[in-house]
Coordinates of C-alpha atoms in Angstrom, one line a residue:
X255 CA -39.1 -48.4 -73.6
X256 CA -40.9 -47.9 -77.0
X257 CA -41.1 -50.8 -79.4
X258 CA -40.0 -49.7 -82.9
X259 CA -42.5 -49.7 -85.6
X260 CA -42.0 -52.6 -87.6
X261 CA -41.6 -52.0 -91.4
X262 CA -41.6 -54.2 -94.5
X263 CA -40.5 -52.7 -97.6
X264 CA -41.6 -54.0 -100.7
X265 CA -39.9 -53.2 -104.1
X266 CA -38.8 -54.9 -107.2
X267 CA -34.8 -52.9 -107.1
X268 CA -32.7 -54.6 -105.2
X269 CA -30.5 -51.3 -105.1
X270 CA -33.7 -49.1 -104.0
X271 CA -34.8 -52.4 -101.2
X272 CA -31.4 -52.2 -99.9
X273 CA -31.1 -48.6 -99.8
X274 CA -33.9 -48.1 -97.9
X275 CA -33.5 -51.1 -95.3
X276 CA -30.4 -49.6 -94.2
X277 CA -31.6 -45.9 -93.8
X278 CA -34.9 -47.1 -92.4
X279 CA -32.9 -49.3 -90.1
X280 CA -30.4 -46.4 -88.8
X281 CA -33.0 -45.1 -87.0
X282 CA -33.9 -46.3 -83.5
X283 CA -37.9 -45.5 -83.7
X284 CA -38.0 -48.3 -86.3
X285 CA -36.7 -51.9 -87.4
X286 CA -36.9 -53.3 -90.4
X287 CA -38.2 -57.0 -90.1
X288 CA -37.9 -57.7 -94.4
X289 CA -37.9 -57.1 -97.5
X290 CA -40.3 -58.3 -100.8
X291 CA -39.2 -58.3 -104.2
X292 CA -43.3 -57.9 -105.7
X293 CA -46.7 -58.3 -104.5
X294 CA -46.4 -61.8 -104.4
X295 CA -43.5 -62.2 -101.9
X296 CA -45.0 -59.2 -99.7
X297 CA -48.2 -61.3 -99.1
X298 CA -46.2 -63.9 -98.1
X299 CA -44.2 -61.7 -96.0
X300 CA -46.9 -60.2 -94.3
X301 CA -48.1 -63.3 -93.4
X302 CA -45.1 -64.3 -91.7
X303 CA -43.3 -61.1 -90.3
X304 CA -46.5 -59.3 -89.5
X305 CA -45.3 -55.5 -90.2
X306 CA -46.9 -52.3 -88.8
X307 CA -46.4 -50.5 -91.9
X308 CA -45.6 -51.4 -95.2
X309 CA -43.7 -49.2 -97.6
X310 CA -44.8 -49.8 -101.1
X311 CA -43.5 -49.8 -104.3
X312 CA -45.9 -48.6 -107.1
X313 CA -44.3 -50.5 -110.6
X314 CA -43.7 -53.8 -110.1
X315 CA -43.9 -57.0 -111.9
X316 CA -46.5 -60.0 -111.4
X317 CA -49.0 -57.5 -109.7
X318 CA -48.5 -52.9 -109.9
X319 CA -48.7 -51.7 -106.3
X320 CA -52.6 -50.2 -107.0
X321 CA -53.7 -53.9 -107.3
X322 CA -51.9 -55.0 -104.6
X323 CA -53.4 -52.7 -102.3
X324 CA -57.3 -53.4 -103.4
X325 CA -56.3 -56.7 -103.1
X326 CA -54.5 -56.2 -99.3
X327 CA -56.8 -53.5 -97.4
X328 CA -59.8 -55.6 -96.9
X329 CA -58.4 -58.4 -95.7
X330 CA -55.7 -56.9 -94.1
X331 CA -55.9 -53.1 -93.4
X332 CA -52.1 -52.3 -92.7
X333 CA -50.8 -48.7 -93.1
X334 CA -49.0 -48.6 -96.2
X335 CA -46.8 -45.8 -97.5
X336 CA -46.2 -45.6 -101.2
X337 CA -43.0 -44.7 -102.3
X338 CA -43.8 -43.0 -106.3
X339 CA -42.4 -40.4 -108.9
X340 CA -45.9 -40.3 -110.5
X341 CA -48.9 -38.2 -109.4
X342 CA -51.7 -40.6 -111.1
X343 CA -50.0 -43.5 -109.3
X344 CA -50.0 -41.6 -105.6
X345 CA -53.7 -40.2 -105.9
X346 CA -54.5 -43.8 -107.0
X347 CA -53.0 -45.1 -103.9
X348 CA -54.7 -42.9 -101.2
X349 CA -58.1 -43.9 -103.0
X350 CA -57.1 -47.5 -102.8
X351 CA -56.4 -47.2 -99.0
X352 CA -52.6 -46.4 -98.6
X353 CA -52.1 -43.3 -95.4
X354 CA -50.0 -41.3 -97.4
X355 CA -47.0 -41.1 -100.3
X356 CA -43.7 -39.9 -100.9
X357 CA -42.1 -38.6 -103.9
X358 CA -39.2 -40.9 -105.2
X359 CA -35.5 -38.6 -105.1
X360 CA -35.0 -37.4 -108.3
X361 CA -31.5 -38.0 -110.2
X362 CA -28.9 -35.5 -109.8
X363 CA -30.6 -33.2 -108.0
X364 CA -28.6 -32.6 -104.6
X365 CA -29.9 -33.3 -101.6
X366 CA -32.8 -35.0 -103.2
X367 CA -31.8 -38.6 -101.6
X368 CA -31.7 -37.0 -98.2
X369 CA -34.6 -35.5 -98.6
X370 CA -36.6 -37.9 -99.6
X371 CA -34.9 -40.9 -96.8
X372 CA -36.0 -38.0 -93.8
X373 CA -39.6 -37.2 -95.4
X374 CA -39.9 -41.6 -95.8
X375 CA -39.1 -42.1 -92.4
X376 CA -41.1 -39.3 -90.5
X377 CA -44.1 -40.7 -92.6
X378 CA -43.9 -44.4 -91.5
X379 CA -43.5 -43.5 -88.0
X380 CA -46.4 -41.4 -88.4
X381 CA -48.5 -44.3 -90.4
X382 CA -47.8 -46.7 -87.5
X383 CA -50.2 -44.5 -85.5
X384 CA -53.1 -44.0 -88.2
X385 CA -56.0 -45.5 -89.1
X386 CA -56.4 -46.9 -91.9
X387 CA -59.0 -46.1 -94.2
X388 CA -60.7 -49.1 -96.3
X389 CA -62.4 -48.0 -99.2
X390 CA -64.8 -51.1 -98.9
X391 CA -66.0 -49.2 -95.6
X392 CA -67.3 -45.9 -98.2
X393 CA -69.8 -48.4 -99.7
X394 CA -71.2 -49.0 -96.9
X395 CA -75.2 -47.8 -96.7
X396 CA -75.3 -44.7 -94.8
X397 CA -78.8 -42.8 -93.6
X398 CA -79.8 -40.1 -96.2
X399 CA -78.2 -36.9 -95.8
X400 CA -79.4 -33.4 -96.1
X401 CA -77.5 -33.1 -99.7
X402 CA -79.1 -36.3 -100.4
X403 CA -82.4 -35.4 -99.3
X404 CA -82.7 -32.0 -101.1
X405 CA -80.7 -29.1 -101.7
X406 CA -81.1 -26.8 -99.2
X407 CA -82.0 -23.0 -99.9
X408 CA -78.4 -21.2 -100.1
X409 CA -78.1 -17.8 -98.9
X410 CA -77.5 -15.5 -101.3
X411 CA -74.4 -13.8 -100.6
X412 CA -71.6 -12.8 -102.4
X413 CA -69.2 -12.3 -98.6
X414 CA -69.2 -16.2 -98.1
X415 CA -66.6 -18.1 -98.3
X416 CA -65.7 -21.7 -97.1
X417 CA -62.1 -22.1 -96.6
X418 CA -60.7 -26.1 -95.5
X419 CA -57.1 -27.5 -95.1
X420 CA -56.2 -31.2 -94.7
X421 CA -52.8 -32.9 -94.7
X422 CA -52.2 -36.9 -94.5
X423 CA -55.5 -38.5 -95.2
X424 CA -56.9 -35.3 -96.7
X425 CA -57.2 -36.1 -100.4
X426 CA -60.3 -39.2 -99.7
X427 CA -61.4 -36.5 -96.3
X428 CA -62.1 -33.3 -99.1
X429 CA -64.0 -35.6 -101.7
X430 CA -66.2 -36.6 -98.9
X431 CA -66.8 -33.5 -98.1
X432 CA -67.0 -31.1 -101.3
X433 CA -68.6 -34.1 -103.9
X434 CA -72.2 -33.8 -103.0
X435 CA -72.1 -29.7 -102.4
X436 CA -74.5 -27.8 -105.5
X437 CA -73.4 -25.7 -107.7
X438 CA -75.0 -22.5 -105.6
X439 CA -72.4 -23.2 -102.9
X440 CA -70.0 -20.2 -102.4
X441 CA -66.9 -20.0 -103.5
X442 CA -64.3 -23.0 -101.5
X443 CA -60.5 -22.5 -101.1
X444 CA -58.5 -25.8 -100.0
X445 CA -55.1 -26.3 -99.5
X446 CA -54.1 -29.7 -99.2
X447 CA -50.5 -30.4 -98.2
X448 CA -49.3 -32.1 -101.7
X449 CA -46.1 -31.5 -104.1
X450 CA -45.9 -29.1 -107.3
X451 CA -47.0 -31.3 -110.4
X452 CA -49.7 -33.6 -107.8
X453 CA -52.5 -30.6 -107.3
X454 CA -53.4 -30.2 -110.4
X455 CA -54.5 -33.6 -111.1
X456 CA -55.9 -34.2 -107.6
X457 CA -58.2 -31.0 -108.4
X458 CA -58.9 -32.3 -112.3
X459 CA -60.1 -35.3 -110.6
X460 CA -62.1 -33.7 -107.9
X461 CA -63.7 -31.8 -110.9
X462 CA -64.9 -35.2 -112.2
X463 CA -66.8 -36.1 -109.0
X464 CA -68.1 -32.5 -107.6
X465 CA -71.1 -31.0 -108.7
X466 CA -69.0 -27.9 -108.4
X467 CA -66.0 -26.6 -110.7
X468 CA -62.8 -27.7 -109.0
X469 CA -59.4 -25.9 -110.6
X470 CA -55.9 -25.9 -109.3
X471 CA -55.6 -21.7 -107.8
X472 CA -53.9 -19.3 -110.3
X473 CA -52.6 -16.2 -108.8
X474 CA -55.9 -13.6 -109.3
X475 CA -58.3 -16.4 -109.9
X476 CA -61.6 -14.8 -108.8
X477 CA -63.7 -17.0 -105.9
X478 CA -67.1 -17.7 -107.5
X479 CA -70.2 -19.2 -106.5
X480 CA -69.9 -22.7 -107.6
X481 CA -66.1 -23.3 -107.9
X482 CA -63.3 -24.8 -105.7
X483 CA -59.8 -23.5 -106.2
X484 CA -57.3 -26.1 -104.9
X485 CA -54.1 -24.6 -103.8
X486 CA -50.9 -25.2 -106.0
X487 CA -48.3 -27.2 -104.4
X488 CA -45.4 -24.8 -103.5
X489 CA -47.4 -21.9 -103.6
X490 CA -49.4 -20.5 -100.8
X491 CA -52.6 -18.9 -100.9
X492 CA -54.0 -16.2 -99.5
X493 CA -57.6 -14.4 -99.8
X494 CA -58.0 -10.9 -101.1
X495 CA -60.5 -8.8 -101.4
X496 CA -61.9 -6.1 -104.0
X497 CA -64.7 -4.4 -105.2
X498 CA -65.8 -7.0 -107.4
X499 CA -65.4 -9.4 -104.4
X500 CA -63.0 -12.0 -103.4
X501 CA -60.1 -12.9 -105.2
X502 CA -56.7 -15.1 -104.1
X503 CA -53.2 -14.7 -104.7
X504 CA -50.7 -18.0 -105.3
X505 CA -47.4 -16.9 -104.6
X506 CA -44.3 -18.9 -104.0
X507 CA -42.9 -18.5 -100.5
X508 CA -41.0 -20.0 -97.5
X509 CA -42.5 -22.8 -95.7
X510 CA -44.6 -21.6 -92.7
X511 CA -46.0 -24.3 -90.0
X512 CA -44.0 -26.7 -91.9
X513 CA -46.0 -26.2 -95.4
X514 CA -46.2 -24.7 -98.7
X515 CA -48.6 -24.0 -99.1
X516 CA -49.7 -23.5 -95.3
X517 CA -53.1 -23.7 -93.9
X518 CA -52.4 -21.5 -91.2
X519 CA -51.2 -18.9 -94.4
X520 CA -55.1 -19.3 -96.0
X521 CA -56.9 -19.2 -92.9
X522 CA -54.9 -16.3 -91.6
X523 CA -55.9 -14.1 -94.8
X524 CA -59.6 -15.4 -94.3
X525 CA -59.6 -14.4 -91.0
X526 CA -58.5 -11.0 -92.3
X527 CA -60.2 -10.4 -95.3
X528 CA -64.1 -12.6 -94.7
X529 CA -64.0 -12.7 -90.7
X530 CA -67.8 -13.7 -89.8
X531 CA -68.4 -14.4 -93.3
X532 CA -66.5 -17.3 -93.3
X533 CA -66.9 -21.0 -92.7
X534 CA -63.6 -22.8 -92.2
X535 CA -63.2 -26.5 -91.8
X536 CA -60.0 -28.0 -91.0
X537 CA -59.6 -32.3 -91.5
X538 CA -57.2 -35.0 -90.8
X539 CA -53.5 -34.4 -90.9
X540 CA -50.0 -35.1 -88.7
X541 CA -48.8 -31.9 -87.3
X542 CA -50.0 -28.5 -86.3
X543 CA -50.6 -26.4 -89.3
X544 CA -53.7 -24.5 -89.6
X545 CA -54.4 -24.7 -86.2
X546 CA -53.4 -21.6 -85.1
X547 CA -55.0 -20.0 -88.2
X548 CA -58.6 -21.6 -87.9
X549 CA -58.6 -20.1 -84.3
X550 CA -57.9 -16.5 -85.5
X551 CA -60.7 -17.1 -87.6
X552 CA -62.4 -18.1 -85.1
X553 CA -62.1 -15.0 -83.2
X554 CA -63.1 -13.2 -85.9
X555 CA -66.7 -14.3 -85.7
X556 CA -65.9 -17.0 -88.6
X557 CA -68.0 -20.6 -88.0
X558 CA -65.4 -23.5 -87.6
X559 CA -65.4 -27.3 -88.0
X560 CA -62.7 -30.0 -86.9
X561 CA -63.1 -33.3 -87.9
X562 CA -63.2 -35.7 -84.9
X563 CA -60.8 -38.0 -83.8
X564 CA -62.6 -41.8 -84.6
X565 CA -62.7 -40.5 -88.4
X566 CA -59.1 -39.0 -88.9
X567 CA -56.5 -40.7 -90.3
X568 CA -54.2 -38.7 -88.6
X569 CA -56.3 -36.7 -85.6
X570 CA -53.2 -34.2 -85.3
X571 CA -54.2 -30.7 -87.3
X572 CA -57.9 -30.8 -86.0
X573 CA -56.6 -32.0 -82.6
X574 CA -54.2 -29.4 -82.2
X575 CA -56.9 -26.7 -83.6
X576 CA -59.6 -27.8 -80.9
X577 CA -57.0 -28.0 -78.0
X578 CA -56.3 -23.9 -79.0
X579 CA -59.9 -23.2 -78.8
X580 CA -60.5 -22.3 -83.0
X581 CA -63.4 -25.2 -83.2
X582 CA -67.1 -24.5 -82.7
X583 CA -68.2 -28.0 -83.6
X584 CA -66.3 -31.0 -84.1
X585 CA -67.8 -33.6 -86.1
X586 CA -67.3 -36.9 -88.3
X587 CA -66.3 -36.5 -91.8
X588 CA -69.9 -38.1 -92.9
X589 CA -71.6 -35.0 -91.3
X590 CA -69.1 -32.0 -92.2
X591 CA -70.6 -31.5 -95.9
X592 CA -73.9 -31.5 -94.1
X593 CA -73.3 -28.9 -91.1
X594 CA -71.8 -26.6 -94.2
X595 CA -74.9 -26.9 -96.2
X596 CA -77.2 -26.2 -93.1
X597 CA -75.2 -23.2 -92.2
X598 CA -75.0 -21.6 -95.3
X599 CA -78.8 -22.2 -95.3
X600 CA -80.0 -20.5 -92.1
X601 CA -81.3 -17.0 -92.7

């Protein structure tokens, strides 16, 4: 028999701590063993119930829910699943170290509650089987890498495109892999599995750290040297192609693999439209999407890269991707930015 993941949930509502005990609870694949009203009590708590995963609050009193975490993960790195209605405050979380987020129901919108109870509980069962990520371990002094070293001699080539998809653990995966890329790298497409009103700031933020341009995708937004177009949440994209070159479309759509947008969805229309020319990379995440897609692409002469299992979060998406035969290389998330850069340099 299973044991059930053991979950703490830690908010300062009463209404919202009960709420989710009892739903949490109704489902056999987890127990609740407590409840903390702030930071302060969860410490204690933690201390003495010993949780699997922790579902987090993000405004609290005595201490927000950021400070809690860079206060909890390097002492005590426990998956933590932050429970938010505000972007800032989610994309602050995953860089402090918490596996993944959830949107907060809104009011009055039907079904919302529901909704949000099944997406909460799917993602601390998943949580109690990630690692977790602690952003102490990114200081760490690593060997000089090629980026670092110099900037390697791009090919000069318009029909390039690099083309990656993440899911859970993907937003801290894609900085470490696009920040250090020049400004002569081809034009990137990402989707990253994230809500309407959350990619636009996660790509405004990536802007700040690349040396490339980083936008959220607009339907026709051309794919330039030196910019990354960041899908929008709830739309999926798809790579075109004219005579002036590439181009992407964002359209709204049904969810495919699970996702909108899907990363099977871009690397199926990269398969189509850049075949050999294109370099796709796909990173941590639970599930299966963009697995089938990065293997078309694949096929189509396309160089591929799956992130390896001991530096996933989740090793699900690039698991499922090298079990179907769509990875050349599999690598750790320290080397992919690398391998891109000495691809892209080869004559």
């Amino acid at each position: 028999m299973v044991t059930p993941t053991r979950v703490l949930v830690v908010d300062d509502s009463i209404l919202f701590r009960t709420k989710l005990r009892i739903s949490l609870s109704e489902d056999p694949a987890l127990t609740v063993v407590g409840s903390a009203m702030d930071p302060e009590d969860a410490l204690r708590k933690i201390e003495q119930l010993k949780p699997d995963v922790i579902t987090l609050d993000v405004e609290m009193p005595k201490m927000n829910g950021i400070e809690f975490l860079r206060k909890l993960m390097p002492q005590k790195p426990i998956p933590v699943i932050v429970v938010t209605s505000l972007p800032m405050n989610a994309l602050d979380a995953l860089e402090a170290g918490a596996v993944d987020f959830v949107n907060k129901p809104r009011a009055g919108v039907p079904g919302d509650v529901d909704q949000f109870l099944l997406n909460l509980k799917n993602k601390v069962k998943m949580a109690a089987k990630a690692k977790v990520r602690q952003p102490s371990a990114m200081a760490k002094v690593q060997k000089p890498s090629i980026i670092q070293r110099a900037t390697p001699v791009l090919k000069a080539s318009s029909d390039t495109v690099i083309a990656i998809g993440a899911s859970t653990g993907g937003t801290e995966a894609i900085i470490e892999v696009v920040k250090a890329l020049p400004p002569t790298t081809p034009g990137v497409v990402i989707v990253q599995h994230m809500p309407p009103n959350f990619t636009n700031l996660y790509a405004q933020r990536l802007n700040r750290i690349c040396k490339m341009r980083v936008k959220e995708a607009e339907d026709m937004d051309r794919v330039t040297q030196g910019q990354i177009l960041i899908a929008a949440g709830g739309y999926h994209l798809t790579l075109k192609k004219d005579s002036k070159g590439y181009y992407v479309r964002s359209l709204q759509g049904e969810r495919v693999s699970g996702h909108c947008p899907s990363v099977d969805v871009m690397f199926d229309s990269v398969a189509d439209v850049a075949g050999s020319k294109a370099i796709g990379v796909i990173l941590t995440g639970m599930g299966a999407d963009g697995a089938k897609g990065i293997t078309k692409l694949r096929r189509t002469g396309a160089y591929t890269i799956g992130q390896d299992r001991d530096s996933c979060v989740v090793y699900g998406m690039p698991m499922e991707a090298y079990k179907m035969g769509g990875v050349t290389k599999q690598l750790s998330l320290d080397q992919i930015g690398d391998e891109i850069l000495y691809k892209l340099s080869r004559p």
